[in-house]
Amino acid sequence: MSSKIIEVVGPAGHLDTVLGIAEGLAIDVLWHGVDENRDRMAVHMLVSTEYRQRLMDDLYRVLGASETARILVLPVEAVLPDPFQEPKEADKEAAGKKARAVSREELYTNVTGGADLTGQFLLLTVLSTIVAAIGLLENNVAVVIGAMVIAPLLGPNLALALGTSMADTRLIGRSLRTNAVGLGGAILIGMLLATVMSVDVGARELQMRTEVGLDSVALALASGAAAVLSLTTGLPTVLVGVMVAVALLPPAATVGIMLGSGEFSAAYMAALLLAVNVVCVNLSAKLVFLYQGVRPRGQAQQAAAAQSMAGYLLLWAITLALLVFLILEADVTL
């Protein structure tokens, strides 16, 4: 069972309260001490998956107003002997309710960085678009897959889903801006490359990104859900597979290449595929965050998050319905 060390450092007067919280949750306190000269206390606790979020919430209610208190989450590679090898009945019941192994705060740390419009994000977008465009034009599957893996465009979409789940307007704004710049930049670079390179619009890899159907919708929905599940269960390596399955970069590059080549009908279909991927990733990610119980700490914030989640779910659902209509209409036309 996954476990981590939570270290609490703060004013010495809070020691008994912190130990009481740990005792109430039957959490294993590894060590605690007080430096009376500095009026500081420290508590180290070994915490299993099921109680980590609840413990952190309880600790924050006690220490959140303190400017000098800190709650640290530290990784644990192994524990011998393992106190969680045979969980109690209460642990089994809690595990059955939620499989989320990552706390709200850890999710923020893992996801919100993807919403930052940094020089590294811009450089990776430029480089991955160039790699993708070359792979598409040369009909090289391996090169296209390589571009999918290094592309940073999945990050702002996951951050957007988390932002709406937490009613974090700042994170939502950052995610939208970074997503727009990333996708817009990829399309623009694709257009520029189409003007300086020999383009065979009949290349199989290019044509694949102009084919969109209901199977594309199902793939994008499943991949978006898998992305969030990999984050909330502590298995971020699964994201590599998700990046390949529901890649946003090749369709964006294809839109640019087709526009630069004057193939506006093909550009429209590639843009439709890109829109399907973006919408489905956000919709399924929000649903999984909702299922996993990812929400703010306070009641007022939870009410705002519920409204935000409902509004965005409705928005994405309506948008997806419109895209499905356009897909079916395109199939009839073709």
mmCIF file of C-alpha atoms in Angstrom:
data_model
loop_
_atom_site.group_PDB
_atom_site.id
_atom_site.type_symbol
_atom_site.label_atom_id
_atom_site.label_comp_id
_atom_site.label_asym_id
_atom_site.label_seq_id
_atom_site.Cartn_x
_atom_site.Cartn_y
_atom_site.Cartn_z
ATOM 1 C CA MET A 1 0.000 0.000 0.000
ATOM 2 C CA SER A 2 1.332 3.451 -0.877
ATOM 3 C CA SER A 3 2.585 5.490 2.058
ATOM 4 C CA LYS A 4 4.371 8.788 2.570
ATOM 5 C CA ILE A 5 5.923 10.698 5.420
ATOM 6 C CA ILE A 6 4.150 13.868 6.476
ATOM 7 C CA GLU A 7 6.415 16.166 8.430
ATOM 8 C CA VAL A 8 4.827 18.957 10.454
ATOM 9 C CA VAL A 9 6.929 21.861 11.699
ATOM 10 C CA GLY A 10 5.414 24.747 13.648
ATOM 11 C CA PRO A 11 4.990 26.523 16.978
ATOM 12 C CA ALA A 12 5.578 24.235 19.964
ATOM 13 C CA GLY A 13 2.142 24.985 21.411
ATOM 14 C CA HIS A 14 0.506 22.955 18.635
ATOM 15 C CA LEU A 15 2.317 19.703 19.444
ATOM 16 C CA ASP A 16 -0.428 18.127 21.546
ATOM 17 C CA THR A 17 -3.070 19.080 18.964
ATOM 18 C CA VAL A 18 -1.081 17.543 16.117
ATOM 19 C CA LEU A 19 -0.461 14.363 18.105
ATOM 20 C CA GLY A 20 -4.169 14.221 18.963
ATOM 21 C CA ILE A 21 -5.106 14.439 15.281
ATOM 22 C CA ALA A 22 -2.696 11.618 14.469
ATOM 23 C CA GLU A 23 -4.032 9.476 17.318
ATOM 24 C CA GLY A 24 -7.629 10.061 16.204
ATOM 25 C CA LEU A 25 -6.794 8.700 12.748
ATOM 26 C CA ALA A 26 -4.607 5.877 14.150
ATOM 27 C CA ILE A 27 -1.622 7.241 12.244
ATOM 28 C CA ASP A 28 1.867 5.990 13.025
ATOM 29 C CA VAL A 29 3.939 8.811 14.562
ATOM 30 C CA LEU A 30 7.563 7.969 13.833
ATOM 31 C CA TRP A 31 9.123 10.747 15.863
ATOM 32 C CA HIS A 32 8.301 14.071 17.490
ATOM 33 C CA GLY A 33 10.255 16.639 19.410
ATOM 34 C CA VAL A 34 10.289 20.204 20.706
ATOM 35 C CA ASP A 35 12.970 22.875 20.604
ATOM 36 C CA GLU A 36 11.895 25.017 23.549
ATOM 37 C CA ASN A 37 14.553 27.638 22.907
ATOM 38 C CA ARG A 38 13.134 28.350 19.444
ATOM 39 C CA ASP A 39 9.498 27.545 20.313
ATOM 40 C CA ARG A 40 9.401 24.976 17.521
ATOM 41 C CA MET A 41 8.045 21.459 17.294
ATOM 42 C CA ALA A 42 8.446 18.761 14.636
ATOM 43 C CA VAL A 43 6.359 15.641 14.029
ATOM 44 C CA HIS A 44 7.100 12.872 11.517
ATOM 45 C CA MET A 45 4.206 10.580 10.575
ATOM 46 C CA LEU A 46 3.998 7.564 8.287
ATOM 47 C CA VAL A 47 0.643 7.897 6.508
ATOM 48 C CA SER A 48 -1.154 5.476 4.202
ATOM 49 C CA THR A 49 -3.093 6.495 1.103
ATOM 50 C CA GLU A 50 -6.536 6.391 2.690
ATOM 51 C CA TYR A 51 -5.877 8.946 5.426
ATOM 52 C CA ARG A 52 -3.372 11.314 3.808
ATOM 53 C CA GLN A 53 -5.873 13.866 2.503
ATOM 54 C CA ARG A 54 -7.949 13.840 5.686
ATOM 55 C CA LEU A 55 -4.855 14.273 7.861
ATOM 56 C CA MET A 56 -3.581 17.173 5.770
ATOM 57 C CA ASP A 57 -6.968 18.894 5.895
ATOM 58 C CA ASP A 58 -7.143 18.507 9.686
ATOM 59 C CA LEU A 59 -3.591 19.782 10.072
ATOM 60 C CA TYR A 60 -4.266 22.756 7.816
ATOM 61 C CA ARG A 61 -7.309 23.749 9.886
ATOM 62 C CA VAL A 62 -5.051 23.925 12.936
ATOM 63 C CA LEU A 63 -1.883 25.350 11.400
ATOM 64 C CA GLY A 64 -3.132 27.206 8.331
ATOM 65 C CA ALA A 65 -3.214 30.570 10.092
ATOM 66 C CA SER A 66 0.357 30.223 11.355
ATOM 67 C CA GLU A 67 2.972 32.025 9.280
ATOM 68 C CA THR A 68 5.769 29.786 10.555
ATOM 69 C CA ALA A 69 4.088 26.374 10.293
ATOM 70 C CA ARG A 70 4.864 24.033 7.412
ATOM 71 C CA ILE A 71 3.328 20.733 6.327
ATOM 72 C CA LEU A 72 5.680 18.703 4.134
ATOM 73 C CA VAL A 73 4.877 15.563 2.125
ATOM 74 C CA LEU A 74 7.926 13.349 1.623
ATOM 75 C CA PRO A 75 8.216 10.262 -0.594
ATOM 76 C CA VAL A 76 8.798 6.788 0.819
ATOM 77 C CA GLU A 77 10.514 4.157 -1.300
ATOM 78 C CA ALA A 78 10.002 1.249 1.099
ATOM 79 C CA VAL A 79 9.035 0.477 4.706
ATOM 80 C CA LEU A 80 10.289 -2.564 6.614
ATOM 81 C CA PRO A 81 8.399 -4.076 8.245
ATOM 82 C CA ASP A 82 5.413 -2.754 6.311
ATOM 83 C CA PRO A 83 2.676 -1.661 8.770
ATOM 84 C CA PHE A 84 0.143 -1.534 5.910
ATOM 85 C CA GLN A 85 0.762 -5.023 4.560
ATOM 86 C CA GLU A 86 -2.468 -6.290 6.117
ATOM 87 C CA PRO A 87 -4.783 -3.285 6.352
ATOM 88 C CA LYS A 88 -7.496 -3.053 8.964
ATOM 89 C CA GLU A 89 -11.152 -3.468 8.006
ATOM 90 C CA ALA A 90 -11.607 0.308 8.189
ATOM 91 C CA ASP A 91 -8.694 0.727 5.795
ATOM 92 C CA LYS A 92 -10.213 -1.770 3.357
ATOM 93 C CA GLU A 93 -13.540 0.031 3.449
ATOM 94 C CA ALA A 94 -11.881 3.392 2.837
ATOM 95 C CA ALA A 95 -9.818 1.955 -0.010
ATOM 96 C CA GLY A 96 -12.952 0.644 -1.658
ATOM 97 C CA LYS A 97 -14.530 4.088 -1.681
ATOM 98 C CA LYS A 98 -11.690 5.970 -3.339
ATOM 99 C CA ALA A 99 -8.573 4.841 -5.174
ATOM 100 C CA ARG A 100 -6.995 8.305 -5.111
ATOM 101 C CA ALA A 101 -3.439 7.899 -3.839
ATOM 102 C CA VAL A 102 -2.417 11.522 -4.334
ATOM 103 C CA SER A 103 -3.600 14.369 -2.148
ATOM 104 C CA ARG A 104 -5.069 17.618 -3.413
ATOM 105 C CA GLU A 105 -1.854 19.461 -2.658
ATOM 106 C CA GLU A 106 0.285 16.900 -4.483
ATOM 107 C CA LEU A 107 -1.995 17.178 -7.523
ATOM 108 C CA TYR A 108 -1.485 20.916 -7.554
ATOM 109 C CA THR A 109 2.281 20.452 -7.476
ATOM 110 C CA ASN A 110 2.207 17.851 -10.261
ATOM 111 C CA VAL A 111 -0.301 19.552 -12.565
ATOM 112 C CA THR A 112 -0.163 23.324 -12.187
ATOM 113 C CA GLY A 113 3.330 23.590 -13.644
ATOM 114 C CA GLY A 114 1.833 22.584 -16.988
ATOM 115 C CA ALA A 115 -0.165 25.823 -17.050
ATOM 116 C CA ASP A 116 2.901 28.060 -16.911
ATOM 117 C CA LEU A 117 3.791 29.860 -20.128
ATOM 118 C CA THR A 118 7.546 29.580 -19.754
ATOM 119 C CA GLY A 119 10.456 29.726 -22.145
ATOM 120 C CA GLN A 120 10.856 25.975 -21.775
ATOM 121 C CA PHE A 121 7.215 25.415 -22.772
ATOM 122 C CA LEU A 122 7.602 27.621 -25.855
ATOM 123 C CA LEU A 123 10.874 25.978 -26.861
ATOM 124 C CA LEU A 124 9.448 22.463 -26.452
ATOM 125 C CA THR A 125 6.393 23.483 -28.495
ATOM 126 C CA VAL A 126 8.572 24.812 -31.318
ATOM 127 C CA LEU A 127 10.918 21.820 -31.333
ATOM 128 C CA SER A 128 8.165 19.203 -31.044
ATOM 129 C CA THR A 129 6.174 20.886 -33.837
ATOM 130 C CA ILE A 130 9.205 20.843 -36.131
ATOM 131 C CA VAL A 131 9.817 17.175 -35.321
ATOM 132 C CA ALA A 132 6.141 16.339 -35.851
ATOM 133 C CA ALA A 133 5.957 18.229 -39.136
ATOM 134 C CA ILE A 134 9.029 16.451 -40.490
ATOM 135 C CA GLY A 135 7.613 13.087 -39.429
ATOM 136 C CA LEU A 136 4.256 13.879 -41.035
ATOM 137 C CA LEU A 137 5.797 15.095 -44.288
ATOM 138 C CA GLU A 138 8.239 12.196 -44.519
ATOM 139 C CA ASN A 139 5.589 9.672 -43.481
ATOM 140 C CA ASN A 140 7.787 8.529 -40.587
ATOM 141 C CA VAL A 141 5.710 7.049 -37.750
ATOM 142 C CA ALA A 142 8.609 6.841 -35.279
ATOM 143 C CA VAL A 143 9.417 10.535 -35.660
ATOM 144 C CA VAL A 144 5.754 11.494 -35.165
ATOM 145 C CA ILE A 145 5.568 9.397 -31.983
ATOM 146 C CA GLY A 146 8.739 11.050 -30.714
ATOM 147 C CA ALA A 147 7.145 14.460 -31.228
ATOM 148 C CA MET A 148 4.031 13.322 -29.324
ATOM 149 C CA VAL A 149 6.107 12.323 -26.301
ATOM 150 C CA ILE A 150 8.084 15.576 -26.016
ATOM 151 C CA ALA A 151 5.141 17.876 -26.777
ATOM 152 C CA PRO A 152 3.999 19.840 -23.664
ATOM 153 C CA LEU A 153 0.416 20.480 -24.831
ATOM 154 C CA LEU A 154 -1.306 17.947 -22.565
ATOM 155 C CA GLY A 155 -0.153 19.850 -19.460
ATOM 156 C CA PRO A 156 -2.308 22.986 -19.776
ATOM 157 C CA ASN A 157 -5.393 20.897 -20.578
ATOM 158 C CA LEU A 158 -5.019 18.812 -17.409
ATOM 159 C CA ALA A 159 -4.348 22.004 -15.453
ATOM 160 C CA LEU A 160 -7.536 23.515 -16.893
ATOM 161 C CA ALA A 161 -9.550 20.491 -15.746
ATOM 162 C CA LEU A 162 -8.042 20.718 -12.258
ATOM 163 C CA GLY A 163 -8.633 24.473 -12.125
ATOM 164 C CA THR A 164 -12.339 24.077 -12.831
ATOM 165 C CA SER A 165 -12.595 21.272 -10.274
ATOM 166 C CA MET A 166 -11.060 23.551 -7.632
ATOM 167 C CA ALA A 167 -12.762 26.797 -8.772
ATOM 168 C CA ASP A 168 -9.277 28.271 -9.166
ATOM 169 C CA THR A 169 -9.858 31.147 -11.576
ATOM 170 C CA ARG A 170 -6.174 32.040 -11.742
ATOM 171 C CA LEU A 171 -5.229 28.511 -12.763
ATOM 172 C CA ILE A 172 -8.063 28.453 -15.316
ATOM 173 C CA GLY A 173 -6.830 31.705 -16.854
ATOM 174 C CA ARG A 174 -3.214 30.547 -16.975
ATOM 175 C CA SER A 175 -4.237 27.229 -18.536
ATOM 176 C CA LEU A 176 -6.375 28.855 -21.235
ATOM 177 C CA ARG A 177 -3.611 31.295 -22.147
ATOM 178 C CA THR A 178 -0.902 28.628 -22.285
ATOM 179 C CA ASN A 179 -3.139 26.260 -24.249
ATOM 180 C CA ALA A 180 -4.021 28.959 -26.785
ATOM 181 C CA VAL A 181 -0.388 29.975 -27.251
ATOM 182 C CA GLY A 182 0.769 26.359 -27.565
ATOM 183 C CA LEU A 183 -1.857 25.242 -30.072
ATOM 184 C CA GLY A 184 -1.759 28.522 -31.992
ATOM 185 C CA GLY A 185 2.024 28.394 -32.146
ATOM 186 C CA ALA A 186 1.995 24.812 -33.423
ATOM 187 C CA ILE A 187 -0.449 25.753 -36.191
ATOM 188 C CA LEU A 188 1.600 28.809 -37.149
ATOM 189 C CA ILE A 189 4.861 26.832 -37.273
ATOM 190 C CA GLY A 190 3.158 24.205 -39.428
ATOM 191 C CA MET A 191 2.077 26.924 -41.874
ATOM 192 C CA LEU A 192 5.601 28.342 -42.034
ATOM 193 C CA LEU A 193 7.159 24.936 -42.626
ATOM 194 C CA ALA A 194 4.688 24.246 -45.436
ATOM 195 C CA THR A 195 6.015 27.300 -47.271
ATOM 196 C CA VAL A 196 9.666 26.219 -47.122
ATOM 197 C CA MET A 197 9.386 22.440 -47.449
ATOM 198 C CA SER A 198 8.121 20.149 -50.151
ATOM 199 C CA VAL A 199 4.670 19.009 -49.059
ATOM 200 C CA ASP A 200 3.032 15.807 -50.224
ATOM 201 C CA VAL A 201 -0.509 16.272 -48.943
ATOM 202 C CA GLY A 202 -1.227 12.641 -49.792
ATOM 203 C CA ALA A 203 1.293 11.334 -47.225
ATOM 204 C CA ARG A 204 -0.371 8.686 -45.075
ATOM 205 C CA GLU A 205 0.621 10.262 -41.753
ATOM 206 C CA LEU A 206 -0.845 13.586 -42.851
ATOM 207 C CA GLN A 207 -4.021 12.002 -44.143
ATOM 208 C CA MET A 208 -4.520 10.111 -40.882
ATOM 209 C CA ARG A 209 -4.795 13.468 -39.085
ATOM 210 C CA THR A 210 -7.575 14.541 -41.432
ATOM 211 C CA GLU A 211 -9.691 11.499 -40.623
ATOM 212 C CA VAL A 212 -12.064 11.927 -37.687
ATOM 213 C CA GLY A 213 -14.962 9.773 -36.591
ATOM 214 C CA LEU A 214 -16.831 8.596 -33.537
ATOM 215 C CA ASP A 215 -13.911 6.284 -32.756
ATOM 216 C CA SER A 216 -11.761 9.399 -32.367
ATOM 217 C CA VAL A 217 -14.216 10.683 -29.761
ATOM 218 C CA ALA A 218 -14.108 7.406 -27.816
ATOM 219 C CA LEU A 219 -10.299 7.308 -27.928
ATOM 220 C CA ALA A 220 -9.941 10.883 -26.690
ATOM 221 C CA LEU A 221 -12.456 10.370 -23.863
ATOM 222 C CA ALA A 222 -10.733 7.200 -22.673
ATOM 223 C CA SER A 223 -7.275 8.741 -22.914
ATOM 224 C CA GLY A 224 -8.270 11.865 -20.971
ATOM 225 C CA ALA A 225 -9.720 9.705 -18.213
ATOM 226 C CA ALA A 226 -6.559 7.578 -18.171
ATOM 227 C CA ALA A 227 -4.415 10.697 -17.837
ATOM 228 C CA VAL A 228 -6.201 11.868 -14.699
ATOM 229 C CA LEU A 229 -6.342 8.359 -13.232
ATOM 230 C CA SER A 230 -2.581 8.060 -13.691
ATOM 231 C CA LEU A 231 -2.101 11.313 -11.779
ATOM 232 C CA THR A 232 -4.545 10.618 -8.964
ATOM 233 C CA THR A 233 -3.286 7.074 -8.379
ATOM 234 C CA GLY A 234 0.369 8.084 -8.335
ATOM 235 C CA LEU A 235 1.384 6.484 -11.645
ATOM 236 C CA PRO A 236 2.520 9.447 -13.779
ATOM 237 C CA THR A 237 4.551 7.214 -16.107
ATOM 238 C CA VAL A 238 1.247 6.149 -17.698
ATOM 239 C CA LEU A 239 1.043 9.685 -19.083
ATOM 240 C CA VAL A 240 3.588 8.786 -21.758
ATOM 241 C CA GLY A 241 1.123 6.351 -23.274
ATOM 242 C CA VAL A 242 -1.668 8.912 -23.007
ATOM 243 C CA MET A 243 0.453 11.493 -24.835
ATOM 244 C CA VAL A 244 0.802 9.091 -27.738
ATOM 245 C CA ALA A 245 -2.832 7.945 -27.712
ATOM 246 C CA VAL A 246 -4.480 11.357 -27.721
ATOM 247 C CA ALA A 247 -1.753 13.543 -29.168
ATOM 248 C CA LEU A 248 -2.689 17.179 -29.652
ATOM 249 C CA LEU A 249 0.418 18.230 -31.541
ATOM 250 C CA PRO A 250 0.199 16.223 -34.819
ATOM 251 C CA PRO A 251 -3.355 17.438 -35.606
ATOM 252 C CA ALA A 252 -2.312 21.022 -34.811
ATOM 253 C CA ALA A 253 0.752 20.723 -37.049
ATOM 254 C CA THR A 254 -1.429 19.160 -39.765
ATOM 255 C CA VAL A 255 -3.834 22.104 -39.601
ATOM 256 C CA GLY A 256 -0.914 24.468 -40.206
ATOM 257 C CA ILE A 257 0.613 22.389 -42.988
ATOM 258 C CA MET A 258 -2.692 22.056 -44.820
ATOM 259 C CA LEU A 259 -3.454 25.767 -44.459
ATOM 260 C CA GLY A 260 0.019 26.625 -45.734
ATOM 261 C CA SER A 261 -0.533 24.300 -48.695
ATOM 262 C CA GLY A 262 -3.933 25.742 -49.545
ATOM 263 C CA GLU A 263 -5.738 22.503 -48.647
ATOM 264 C CA PHE A 264 -8.520 24.151 -46.684
ATOM 265 C CA SER A 265 -10.886 21.160 -46.642
ATOM 266 C CA ALA A 266 -8.172 18.924 -45.185
ATOM 267 C CA ALA A 267 -7.234 21.689 -42.717
ATOM 268 C CA TYR A 268 -10.860 21.802 -41.551
ATOM 269 C CA MET A 269 -10.917 18.049 -40.872
ATOM 270 C CA ALA A 270 -7.613 18.223 -38.993
ATOM 271 C CA ALA A 271 -8.969 21.145 -36.950
ATOM 272 C CA LEU A 272 -12.059 19.069 -36.195
ATOM 273 C CA LEU A 273 -9.881 16.219 -34.919
ATOM 274 C CA LEU A 274 -7.863 18.663 -32.814
ATOM 275 C CA ALA A 275 -11.040 20.145 -31.327
ATOM 276 C CA VAL A 276 -12.386 16.672 -30.524
ATOM 277 C CA ASN A 277 -9.175 15.765 -28.684
ATOM 278 C CA VAL A 278 -9.121 18.997 -26.660
ATOM 279 C CA VAL A 279 -12.795 18.826 -25.697
ATOM 280 C CA CYS A 280 -12.787 15.118 -24.859
ATOM 281 C CA VAL A 281 -9.630 15.331 -22.759
ATOM 282 C CA ASN A 282 -11.105 18.175 -20.709
ATOM 283 C CA LEU A 283 -14.533 16.569 -20.368
ATOM 284 C CA SER A 284 -13.298 13.143 -19.283
ATOM 285 C CA ALA A 285 -10.640 14.675 -17.014
ATOM 286 C CA LYS A 286 -13.308 16.692 -15.194
ATOM 287 C CA LEU A 287 -15.502 13.627 -14.770
ATOM 288 C CA VAL A 288 -12.631 11.644 -13.253
ATOM 289 C CA PHE A 289 -11.680 14.506 -10.925
ATOM 290 C CA LEU A 290 -15.322 14.595 -9.829
ATOM 291 C CA TYR A 291 -15.410 10.832 -9.276
ATOM 292 C CA GLN A 292 -12.154 10.933 -7.324
ATOM 293 C CA GLY A 293 -13.493 13.604 -4.993
ATOM 294 C CA VAL A 294 -10.978 16.283 -5.929
ATOM 295 C CA ARG A 295 -12.394 19.503 -4.504
ATOM 296 C CA PRO A 296 -11.331 22.519 -2.415
ATOM 297 C CA ARG A 297 -10.975 22.412 1.355
ATOM 298 C CA GLY A 298 -13.574 24.916 2.636
ATOM 299 C CA GLN A 299 -17.353 24.665 2.269
ATOM 300 C CA ALA A 300 -17.642 28.027 0.495
ATOM 301 C CA GLN A 301 -14.916 27.010 -1.946
ATOM 302 C CA GLN A 302 -16.599 23.634 -2.449
ATOM 303 C CA ALA A 303 -19.881 25.320 -3.357
ATOM 304 C CA ALA A 304 -18.097 27.565 -5.856
ATOM 305 C CA ALA A 305 -16.248 24.557 -7.277
ATOM 306 C CA ALA A 306 -19.516 22.641 -7.694
ATOM 307 C CA GLN A 307 -20.969 25.517 -9.716
ATOM 308 C CA SER A 308 -17.786 25.827 -11.741
ATOM 309 C CA MET A 309 -17.677 22.094 -12.422
ATOM 310 C CA ALA A 310 -21.332 21.964 -13.462
ATOM 311 C CA GLY A 311 -20.927 24.929 -15.801
ATOM 312 C CA TYR A 312 -17.814 23.621 -17.485
ATOM 313 C CA LEU A 313 -19.189 20.090 -17.796
ATOM 314 C CA LEU A 314 -22.261 21.494 -19.520
ATOM 315 C CA LEU A 315 -20.105 23.667 -21.776
ATOM 316 C CA TRP A 316 -17.843 20.809 -22.842
ATOM 317 C CA ALA A 317 -20.799 18.417 -23.275
ATOM 318 C CA ILE A 318 -22.599 20.880 -25.568
ATOM 319 C CA THR A 319 -19.389 21.502 -27.499
ATOM 320 C CA LEU A 320 -18.816 17.763 -27.893
ATOM 321 C CA ALA A 321 -22.376 17.291 -29.140
ATOM 322 C CA LEU A 322 -21.768 20.009 -31.728
ATOM 323 C CA LEU A 323 -18.509 18.359 -32.807
ATOM 324 C CA VAL A 324 -20.229 14.969 -33.153
ATOM 325 C CA PHE A 325 -22.845 16.629 -35.350
ATOM 326 C CA LEU A 326 -20.099 18.141 -37.527
ATOM 327 C CA ILE A 327 -18.359 14.748 -37.754
ATOM 328 C CA LEU A 328 -21.541 13.015 -38.873
ATOM 329 C CA GLU A 329 -22.256 15.794 -41.341
ATOM 330 C CA ALA A 330 -18.733 15.531 -42.773
ATOM 331 C CA ASP A 331 -19.151 11.765 -43.177
ATOM 332 C CA VAL A 332 -22.369 12.302 -45.136
ATOM 333 C CA THR A 333 -20.745 14.953 -47.301
ATOM 334 C CA LEU A 334 -17.744 12.764 -48.067
#
